[in-house]
Amino acid sequence: MKNPVKVTITGAAGHIGYALAFRIASGAMFGVNQPVILRLLEIPQALPSLLGVGMELEDCALPLLYDIVLSDDPAIGFRETDFAILIGAKPRSKGMERNDLLLENAKIFAAQGKSINQHASADVRVLVVGNPANTNALIAMSNAPDLQPQQFSAMSRLDHNRTLGQLANKTNSKVADIRRAIIWGNHSVTQYPDISQCTINGQPAFELVSRDWAIDHMIPRIQRRGAEIIEARGLSSAASAADAVVNHVHDWVLGTPTDDWISMSVPSDGSYGISEGIVFSLPVTCREGRYEIVQGLEIDAFSRTRLNITEQELLSERAVIRDLLNQG
Ligand code: NAD
Ligand code: LMR
């Protein structure tokens, strides 16, 4: 057996954390030959519940799970960790405006960025899930000056998977036959789910569905899918979010298929004319644990308008939290 990889989950007693920990420990993220050590981090009030999660993990007697560390201390939670999955965040409370939520959560991610910088493995990879995920990732990244920006990402894989699901339904095809969907921009209602590059069994998606369907039905549905789930369940998506975390890290580490790409929110490097200094969802391929932004895709006038809208939202989010950037 290989040496175990250490995976930190923040907010591990929450809904996504609970759906995620068992899947990582059973091999879904890194494969069935890769042992793991789980470092589960929570706030003090949630420690009793976290102890219960620890007991259940133990009771599964999972052969790949070499150790479980439970803590409310980031210095312990992030110690020498290889993967930091940042889920724990404050939910929006009654009367709270979006900017208040941004500022509240920004403080959490600034502190966690510093702690990761200080305690994690030098090659740590970070995935931010807690909302607003893209801007939280930017904050964590800019508070970790010893790490490379490319070690930080935010999750748009759930939106990517939602797009595959909608397109498969509409065309009566299998998700496994669909390639090259893209989520551009922010994990929010301004995101741009783009199927202009998609093929289904090798056939361009726009030969099977109309552009009007994409614009009038698919795009708004994906943009509002999180709210649709909250409306139906009374709770935010959890199992599907955990599944997307597994997919995101799995592909980042083990690679993407040769004829496909995935959507990851990563620090913009100016590709496609997007401002640098924001974390933007882009199509990427992954090899040997590193991602590369797919280059050279044609951006038509419709797409450019959509890219501009979501870029502007990320720039305004950054303006709200600018005091928390670069505090390393
Ligand atoms: P939840 O409320 O069930 O769990 C959150 C957990 O985080 C709680 O147990 C809480 O105690 C903990 N926590 C809060 N602050 C913490 C801190 N500073 N350190 C460690 N733990 C902390 O919420 P959930 O359903 O698991 O969702 C978590 C976050 O993920 C939310 O922000 C939600 O909006 C977001 N989300 C993102 C996506 C995405 O695609 N990016 C999808 C679904 C949900
Ligand atoms: C989702 O996309 O399901 C979540 O980000 C929604 C939310 O606000 O928690």
Short mmCIF file of C-alpha atoms and ligand atoms in Angstrom, two decimals:
data_model
loop_
_atom_site.label_atom_id
_atom_site.label_comp_id
_atom_site.label_asym_id
_atom_site.label_seq_id
_atom_site.Cartn_x
_atom_site.Cartn_y
_atom_site.Cartn_z
CA MET A 1 0.00 0.00 0.00
CA LYS A 2 1.06 3.59 -0.67
CA ASN A 3 1.64 6.19 2.05
CA PRO A 4 -1.68 7.67 3.19
CA VAL A 5 -2.76 11.08 1.90
CA LYS A 6 -4.00 13.53 4.48
CA VAL A 7 -7.31 15.22 3.74
CA THR A 8 -8.73 18.03 5.84
CA ILE A 9 -12.46 18.73 5.70
CA THR A 10 -13.71 21.90 7.39
CA GLY A 11 -17.34 21.92 8.46
CA ALA A 12 -17.07 18.15 8.61
CA ALA A 13 -20.11 17.75 10.87
CA GLY A 14 -22.29 19.69 8.43
CA HIS A 15 -24.49 18.25 5.71
CA ILE A 16 -21.91 18.18 2.91
CA GLY A 17 -19.12 17.08 5.26
CA TYR A 18 -21.22 14.16 6.48
CA ALA A 19 -21.97 13.05 2.91
CA LEU A 20 -18.31 13.46 1.90
CA ALA A 21 -16.13 11.95 4.64
CA PHE A 22 -17.35 8.38 4.13
CA ARG A 23 -16.88 8.51 0.37
CA ILE A 24 -13.30 9.73 0.67
CA ALA A 25 -12.57 7.06 3.27
CA SER A 26 -14.00 4.33 1.06
CA GLY A 27 -11.74 5.19 -1.89
CA ALA A 28 -14.05 7.19 -4.20
CA MET A 29 -11.72 10.18 -4.36
CA PHE A 30 -8.23 8.69 -4.76
CA GLY A 31 -8.93 5.09 -5.77
CA VAL A 32 -9.08 1.84 -3.87
CA ASN A 33 -5.30 1.49 -3.48
CA GLN A 34 -4.78 4.82 -1.76
CA PRO A 35 -5.12 4.95 2.04
CA VAL A 36 -6.24 8.22 3.63
CA ILE A 37 -6.03 10.05 6.93
CA LEU A 38 -9.02 12.30 7.60
CA ARG A 39 -8.48 15.49 9.57
CA LEU A 40 -11.93 16.83 10.41
CA LEU A 41 -12.18 20.43 11.52
CA GLU A 42 -15.19 22.10 13.12
CA ILE A 43 -16.10 25.02 15.33
CA PRO A 44 -16.27 24.30 19.11
CA GLN A 45 -20.11 24.21 19.20
CA ALA A 46 -20.16 21.41 16.61
CA LEU A 47 -17.57 19.19 18.34
CA PRO A 48 -20.13 16.81 19.94
CA SER A 49 -21.65 16.17 16.54
CA LEU A 50 -18.17 15.79 15.00
CA LEU A 51 -17.37 13.14 17.62
CA GLY A 52 -20.40 11.23 16.36
CA VAL A 53 -19.12 11.44 12.77
CA GLY A 54 -15.78 10.09 14.01
CA MET A 55 -17.51 7.18 15.76
CA GLU A 56 -19.47 6.29 12.64
CA LEU A 57 -16.32 6.38 10.50
CA GLU A 58 -14.67 4.05 12.99
CA ASP A 59 -17.70 1.75 12.92
CA CYS A 60 -17.41 1.37 9.14
CA ALA A 61 -14.05 -0.39 9.65
CA LEU A 62 -12.89 1.00 6.32
CA PRO A 63 -9.60 -0.60 5.28
CA LEU A 64 -8.31 2.55 3.55
CA LEU A 65 -8.91 4.82 6.54
CA TYR A 66 -5.63 4.80 8.48
CA ASP A 67 -6.47 7.53 11.00
CA ILE A 68 -9.09 10.12 11.96
CA VAL A 69 -8.22 13.42 13.65
CA LEU A 70 -11.07 15.50 15.08
CA SER A 71 -10.40 19.07 16.14
CA ASP A 72 -11.63 22.63 16.47
CA ASP A 73 -8.07 23.95 16.15
CA PRO A 74 -7.03 24.91 12.58
CA ALA A 75 -3.35 24.35 13.49
CA ILE A 76 -4.21 20.69 14.14
CA GLY A 77 -6.80 20.37 11.37
CA PHE A 78 -4.44 21.63 8.64
CA ARG A 79 -1.23 20.06 10.01
CA GLU A 80 0.80 18.67 7.08
CA THR A 81 -2.37 18.18 5.10
CA ASP A 82 -2.20 17.32 1.39
CA PHE A 83 -5.77 18.36 0.53
CA ALA A 84 -7.81 21.02 2.29
CA ILE A 85 -11.50 20.96 1.44
CA LEU A 86 -13.00 24.13 2.85
CA ILE A 87 -16.72 23.61 3.32
CA GLY A 88 -17.41 25.21 6.71
CA ALA A 89 -19.01 28.62 6.30
CA LYS A 90 -21.77 30.66 7.88
CA PRO A 91 -25.17 30.32 6.25
CA ARG A 92 -27.02 33.49 5.41
CA SER A 93 -29.24 34.47 8.35
CA LYS A 94 -32.47 36.46 8.39
CA GLY A 95 -32.03 40.08 7.34
CA MET A 96 -28.43 39.50 6.24
CA GLU A 97 -27.48 41.13 2.93
CA ARG A 98 -25.18 39.40 0.43
CA ASN A 99 -22.35 41.79 1.30
CA ASP A 100 -22.74 41.03 5.05
CA LEU A 101 -22.42 37.32 4.25
CA LEU A 102 -19.39 38.01 2.08
CA LEU A 103 -17.68 39.88 4.88
CA GLU A 104 -18.58 37.33 7.59
CA ASN A 105 -17.30 34.40 5.58
CA ALA A 106 -14.32 36.36 4.29
CA LYS A 107 -12.92 36.48 7.82
CA ILE A 108 -13.15 32.68 8.11
CA PHE A 109 -11.31 32.14 4.82
CA ALA A 110 -8.65 34.74 5.53
CA ALA A 111 -7.82 32.96 8.81
CA GLN A 112 -7.89 29.54 7.15
CA GLY A 113 -5.63 30.73 4.31
CA LYS A 114 -3.06 31.86 6.89
CA SER A 115 -3.33 28.61 8.79
CA ILE A 116 -2.95 26.51 5.62
CA ASN A 117 0.09 28.60 4.66
CA GLN A 118 1.63 27.89 8.05
CA HIS A 119 0.68 24.28 8.73
CA ALA A 120 -0.21 22.41 5.53
CA SER A 121 2.11 20.43 3.24
CA ALA A 122 4.02 22.68 0.81
CA ASP A 123 2.24 20.88 -2.06
CA VAL A 124 -1.24 21.16 -0.52
CA ARG A 125 -4.18 21.55 -2.87
CA VAL A 126 -7.17 23.54 -1.69
CA LEU A 127 -10.79 23.31 -2.82
CA VAL A 128 -13.23 25.91 -1.51
CA VAL A 129 -16.90 24.90 -1.38
CA GLY A 130 -18.32 27.26 1.27
CA ASN A 131 -20.15 30.17 -0.36
CA PRO A 132 -19.45 32.60 -1.89
CA ALA A 133 -16.93 29.97 -2.99
CA ASN A 134 -14.97 31.83 -5.70
CA THR A 135 -14.31 34.91 -3.60
CA ASN A 136 -13.61 32.83 -0.49
CA ALA A 137 -10.98 30.95 -2.51
CA LEU A 138 -9.43 34.26 -3.59
CA ILE A 139 -9.25 35.35 0.06
CA ALA A 140 -7.71 32.07 1.25
CA MET A 141 -5.20 32.16 -1.61
CA SER A 142 -4.10 35.72 -0.99
CA ASN A 143 -3.55 34.95 2.70
CA ALA A 144 -1.20 32.09 1.83
CA PRO A 145 1.82 33.90 0.33
CA ASP A 146 4.16 30.88 0.47
CA LEU A 147 1.89 28.80 -1.74
CA GLN A 148 1.29 29.07 -5.48
CA PRO A 149 -2.09 30.48 -6.63
CA GLN A 150 -2.50 27.30 -8.72
CA GLN A 151 -2.81 25.32 -5.49
CA PHE A 152 -6.20 26.98 -4.85
CA SER A 153 -9.53 26.33 -6.53
CA ALA A 154 -13.25 26.74 -5.94
CA MET A 155 -16.02 24.37 -6.90
CA SER A 156 -18.02 24.76 -10.08
CA ARG A 157 -18.12 21.01 -10.71
CA LEU A 158 -21.62 20.74 -9.28
CA ASP A 159 -22.82 23.26 -11.88
CA HIS A 160 -20.90 21.32 -14.56
CA ASN A 161 -22.56 18.06 -13.49
CA ARG A 162 -25.97 19.76 -13.37
CA THR A 163 -25.44 20.85 -16.98
CA LEU A 164 -24.63 17.28 -18.04
CA GLY A 165 -27.76 16.06 -16.25
CA GLN A 166 -30.05 18.61 -17.92
CA LEU A 167 -28.60 17.97 -21.37
CA ALA A 168 -28.80 14.19 -21.00
CA ASN A 169 -32.45 14.49 -19.94
CA LYS A 170 -33.37 16.79 -22.80
CA THR A 171 -31.67 14.66 -25.47
CA ASN A 172 -32.55 11.30 -23.92
CA SER A 173 -28.87 10.39 -23.89
CA LYS A 174 -26.42 9.17 -21.26
CA VAL A 175 -24.25 11.62 -19.33
CA ALA A 176 -21.27 9.39 -20.16
CA ASP A 177 -21.77 10.23 -23.86
CA ILE A 178 -21.55 14.00 -23.32
CA ARG A 179 -18.23 15.84 -23.60
CA ARG A 180 -16.99 19.37 -23.19
CA ALA A 181 -19.58 21.24 -21.17
CA ILE A 182 -18.26 24.46 -19.63
CA ILE A 183 -19.20 26.55 -16.62
CA TRP A 184 -17.73 30.03 -16.93
CA GLY A 185 -17.41 32.48 -14.05
CA ASN A 186 -18.89 32.60 -10.59
CA HIS A 187 -20.72 29.86 -8.66
CA SER A 188 -23.79 32.09 -8.49
CA VAL A 189 -26.76 33.15 -10.59
CA THR A 190 -24.43 34.98 -13.00
CA GLN A 191 -22.53 31.81 -13.98
CA TYR A 192 -22.62 30.93 -17.67
CA PRO A 193 -23.29 27.25 -18.41
CA ASP A 194 -22.10 26.89 -22.02
CA ILE A 195 -22.93 23.92 -24.26
CA SER A 196 -21.67 25.48 -27.50
CA GLN A 197 -18.62 23.14 -27.45
CA CYS A 198 -20.55 20.09 -26.27
CA THR A 199 -20.83 16.88 -28.21
CA ILE A 200 -23.16 13.98 -27.52
CA ASN A 201 -21.83 10.73 -28.95
CA GLY A 202 -19.60 12.89 -31.14
CA GLN A 203 -22.49 14.99 -32.52
CA PRO A 204 -22.59 18.73 -31.72
CA ALA A 205 -25.18 19.37 -28.98
CA PHE A 206 -26.67 22.24 -30.98
CA GLU A 207 -27.72 19.75 -33.68
CA LEU A 208 -29.87 18.05 -31.03
CA VAL A 209 -31.15 20.98 -28.94
CA SER A 210 -31.94 24.54 -30.00
CA ARG A 211 -30.03 27.61 -28.86
CA ASP A 212 -33.39 28.97 -27.65
CA TRP A 213 -33.79 26.00 -25.29
CA ALA A 214 -30.31 26.63 -23.90
CA ILE A 215 -30.92 30.35 -23.43
CA ASP A 216 -34.51 30.27 -22.18
CA HIS A 217 -34.51 27.05 -20.15
CA MET A 218 -31.17 25.37 -19.51
CA ILE A 219 -29.00 28.35 -18.55
CA PRO A 220 -31.47 29.92 -16.08
CA ARG A 221 -32.25 26.50 -14.57
CA ILE A 222 -28.59 25.73 -13.87
CA GLN A 223 -28.02 29.25 -12.56
CA ARG A 224 -30.90 28.80 -10.10
CA ARG A 225 -30.56 25.07 -9.41
CA GLY A 226 -29.12 25.66 -5.93
CA ALA A 227 -32.20 27.71 -5.01
CA GLU A 228 -34.49 25.09 -6.62
CA ILE A 229 -32.95 22.40 -4.36
CA ILE A 230 -33.26 24.61 -1.27
CA GLU A 231 -36.92 25.23 -2.13
CA ALA A 232 -37.58 21.48 -2.50
CA ARG A 233 -35.53 20.15 0.45
CA GLY A 234 -35.61 23.09 2.79
CA LEU A 235 -31.83 22.63 2.81
CA SER A 236 -28.96 23.35 0.48
CA SER A 237 -27.72 20.57 -1.83
CA ALA A 238 -25.49 18.18 0.12
CA ALA A 239 -25.09 14.73 -1.47
CA SER A 240 -24.70 16.20 -4.96
CA ALA A 241 -22.25 18.80 -3.63
CA ALA A 242 -20.22 16.06 -1.90
CA ASP A 243 -20.25 14.04 -5.12
CA ALA A 244 -18.93 17.06 -7.04
CA VAL A 245 -16.13 17.47 -4.47
CA VAL A 246 -15.14 13.84 -5.07
CA ASN A 247 -15.16 14.42 -8.85
CA HIS A 248 -13.21 17.69 -8.64
CA VAL A 249 -10.35 16.35 -6.52
CA HIS A 250 -10.32 12.95 -8.26
CA ASP A 251 -9.84 14.54 -11.69
CA TRP A 252 -7.37 17.16 -10.44
CA VAL A 253 -5.17 14.39 -9.01
CA LEU A 254 -5.76 11.49 -11.37
CA GLY A 255 -6.39 13.42 -14.61
CA THR A 256 -9.18 14.16 -17.08
CA PRO A 257 -10.08 11.86 -20.02
CA THR A 258 -8.13 12.65 -23.22
CA ASP A 259 -11.20 13.81 -25.17
CA ASP A 260 -12.82 15.86 -22.41
CA TRP A 261 -12.29 18.66 -19.94
CA ILE A 262 -13.90 19.73 -16.65
CA SER A 263 -14.90 23.05 -15.13
CA MET A 264 -12.85 24.31 -12.19
CA SER A 265 -12.82 27.75 -10.63
CA VAL A 266 -9.17 28.77 -10.68
CA PRO A 267 -7.15 32.00 -10.41
CA SER A 268 -7.58 33.84 -13.71
CA ASP A 269 -4.36 34.23 -15.74
CA GLY A 270 -5.95 36.54 -18.31
CA SER A 271 -7.12 33.71 -20.59
CA TYR A 272 -10.21 34.65 -22.62
CA GLY A 273 -9.68 38.29 -21.61
CA ILE A 274 -10.85 37.69 -18.04
CA SER A 275 -9.29 40.05 -15.46
CA GLU A 276 -6.50 38.58 -13.39
CA GLY A 277 -6.95 38.64 -9.61
CA ILE A 278 -10.28 36.79 -9.45
CA VAL A 279 -11.12 33.09 -9.17
CA PHE A 280 -13.11 32.25 -12.30
CA SER A 281 -14.61 28.97 -13.52
CA LEU A 282 -12.92 27.85 -16.74
CA PRO A 283 -12.56 24.66 -18.79
CA VAL A 284 -9.41 22.81 -17.68
CA THR A 285 -7.63 19.56 -18.37
CA CYS A 286 -5.62 17.85 -15.63
CA ARG A 287 -2.47 15.70 -15.87
CA GLU A 288 -0.15 14.48 -13.15
CA GLY A 289 -1.86 16.49 -10.44
CA ARG A 290 -1.76 19.83 -12.27
CA TYR A 291 -4.46 21.63 -14.25
CA GLU A 292 -4.14 23.60 -17.48
CA ILE A 293 -6.69 26.07 -18.78
CA VAL A 294 -8.05 24.98 -22.17
CA GLN A 295 -6.99 27.61 -24.71
CA GLY A 296 -8.26 28.79 -28.08
CA LEU A 297 -12.02 28.27 -27.76
CA GLU A 298 -14.12 30.63 -29.83
CA ILE A 299 -16.09 33.16 -27.79
CA ASP A 300 -19.03 34.56 -29.80
CA ALA A 301 -20.87 37.78 -28.98
CA PHE A 302 -23.48 36.03 -26.82
CA SER A 303 -20.82 34.24 -24.77
CA ARG A 304 -18.76 37.42 -24.40
CA THR A 305 -21.76 39.24 -22.91
CA ARG A 306 -22.31 36.38 -20.43
CA LEU A 307 -18.62 36.24 -19.51
CA ASN A 308 -18.61 39.99 -18.88
CA ILE A 309 -21.63 39.78 -16.54
CA THR A 310 -20.15 37.08 -14.32
CA GLU A 311 -16.68 38.70 -14.39
CA GLN A 312 -18.23 42.00 -13.23
CA GLU A 313 -19.95 40.22 -10.33
CA LEU A 314 -16.64 38.70 -9.19
CA LEU A 315 -14.92 42.07 -9.46
CA SER A 316 -17.62 43.63 -7.27
CA GLU A 317 -17.34 40.81 -4.73
CA ARG A 318 -13.59 41.44 -4.63
CA ALA A 319 -14.20 45.16 -4.03
CA VAL A 320 -16.30 44.33 -0.95
CA ILE A 321 -13.59 42.17 0.68
CA ARG A 322 -10.50 43.96 -0.63
CA ASP A 323 -9.26 44.78 2.89
CA LEU A 324 -8.90 41.05 3.58
CA LEU A 325 -6.68 40.37 0.58
CA ASN A 326 -2.90 40.05 0.68
CA GLN A 327 -2.64 39.88 4.43
CA GLY A 328 -0.23 36.99 4.46
P1 NAD B 1 -24.01 23.11 7.07
O1 NAD B 1 -24.52 24.31 7.78
O2 NAD B 1 -24.78 21.83 7.15
O3 NAD B 1 -22.53 22.78 7.58
C1 NAD B 1 -21.57 23.77 7.68
C2 NAD B 1 -20.65 23.33 8.82
O4 NAD B 1 -19.55 24.22 8.84
C3 NAD B 1 -21.31 23.39 10.20
O5 NAD B 1 -21.19 22.13 10.83
C4 NAD B 1 -20.51 24.47 10.94
O6 NAD B 1 -20.37 24.19 12.31
C5 NAD B 1 -19.19 24.43 10.20
N1 NAD B 1 -18.38 25.65 10.27
C6 NAD B 1 -18.79 26.93 10.24
N2 NAD B 1 -17.73 27.76 10.36
C7 NAD B 1 -16.63 26.98 10.44
C8 NAD B 1 -15.25 27.24 10.59
N3 NAD B 1 -14.79 28.50 10.70
N4 NAD B 1 -14.39 26.20 10.65
C9 NAD B 1 -14.84 24.94 10.57
N5 NAD B 1 -16.16 24.62 10.44
C10 NAD B 1 -17.03 25.63 10.38
O7 NAD B 1 -23.79 23.55 5.56
P2 NAD B 1 -23.57 22.63 4.28
O8 NAD B 1 -24.89 22.25 3.70
O9 NAD B 1 -22.60 21.56 4.58
O10 NAD B 1 -22.93 23.71 3.27
C11 NAD B 1 -21.69 24.29 3.56
C12 NAD B 1 -21.36 25.41 2.57
O11 NAD B 1 -21.27 24.90 1.25
C13 NAD B 1 -22.38 26.53 2.51
O12 NAD B 1 -21.68 27.76 2.39
C14 NAD B 1 -23.13 26.25 1.22
O13 NAD B 1 -23.72 27.42 0.68
C15 NAD B 1 -21.98 25.77 0.37
N6 NAD B 1 -22.34 25.01 -0.85
C16 NAD B 1 -21.55 25.21 -1.95
C17 NAD B 1 -21.81 24.50 -3.11
C18 NAD B 1 -20.94 24.69 -4.33
O14 NAD B 1 -21.25 24.10 -5.38
N7 NAD B 1 -19.86 25.47 -4.29
C19 NAD B 1 -22.86 23.59 -3.15
C20 NAD B 1 -23.63 23.40 -2.01
C21 NAD B 1 -23.36 24.12 -0.85
C1 LMR B 2 -25.83 25.07 -4.61
O1 LMR B 2 -25.43 25.42 -5.73
O2 LMR B 2 -26.55 24.05 -4.44
C2 LMR B 2 -25.49 25.91 -3.39
O3 LMR B 2 -24.37 26.72 -3.65
C3 LMR B 2 -26.68 26.71 -2.98
C4 LMR B 2 -26.45 27.47 -1.68
O4 LMR B 2 -26.73 28.69 -1.67
O5 LMR B 2 -26.03 26.84 -0.68
#
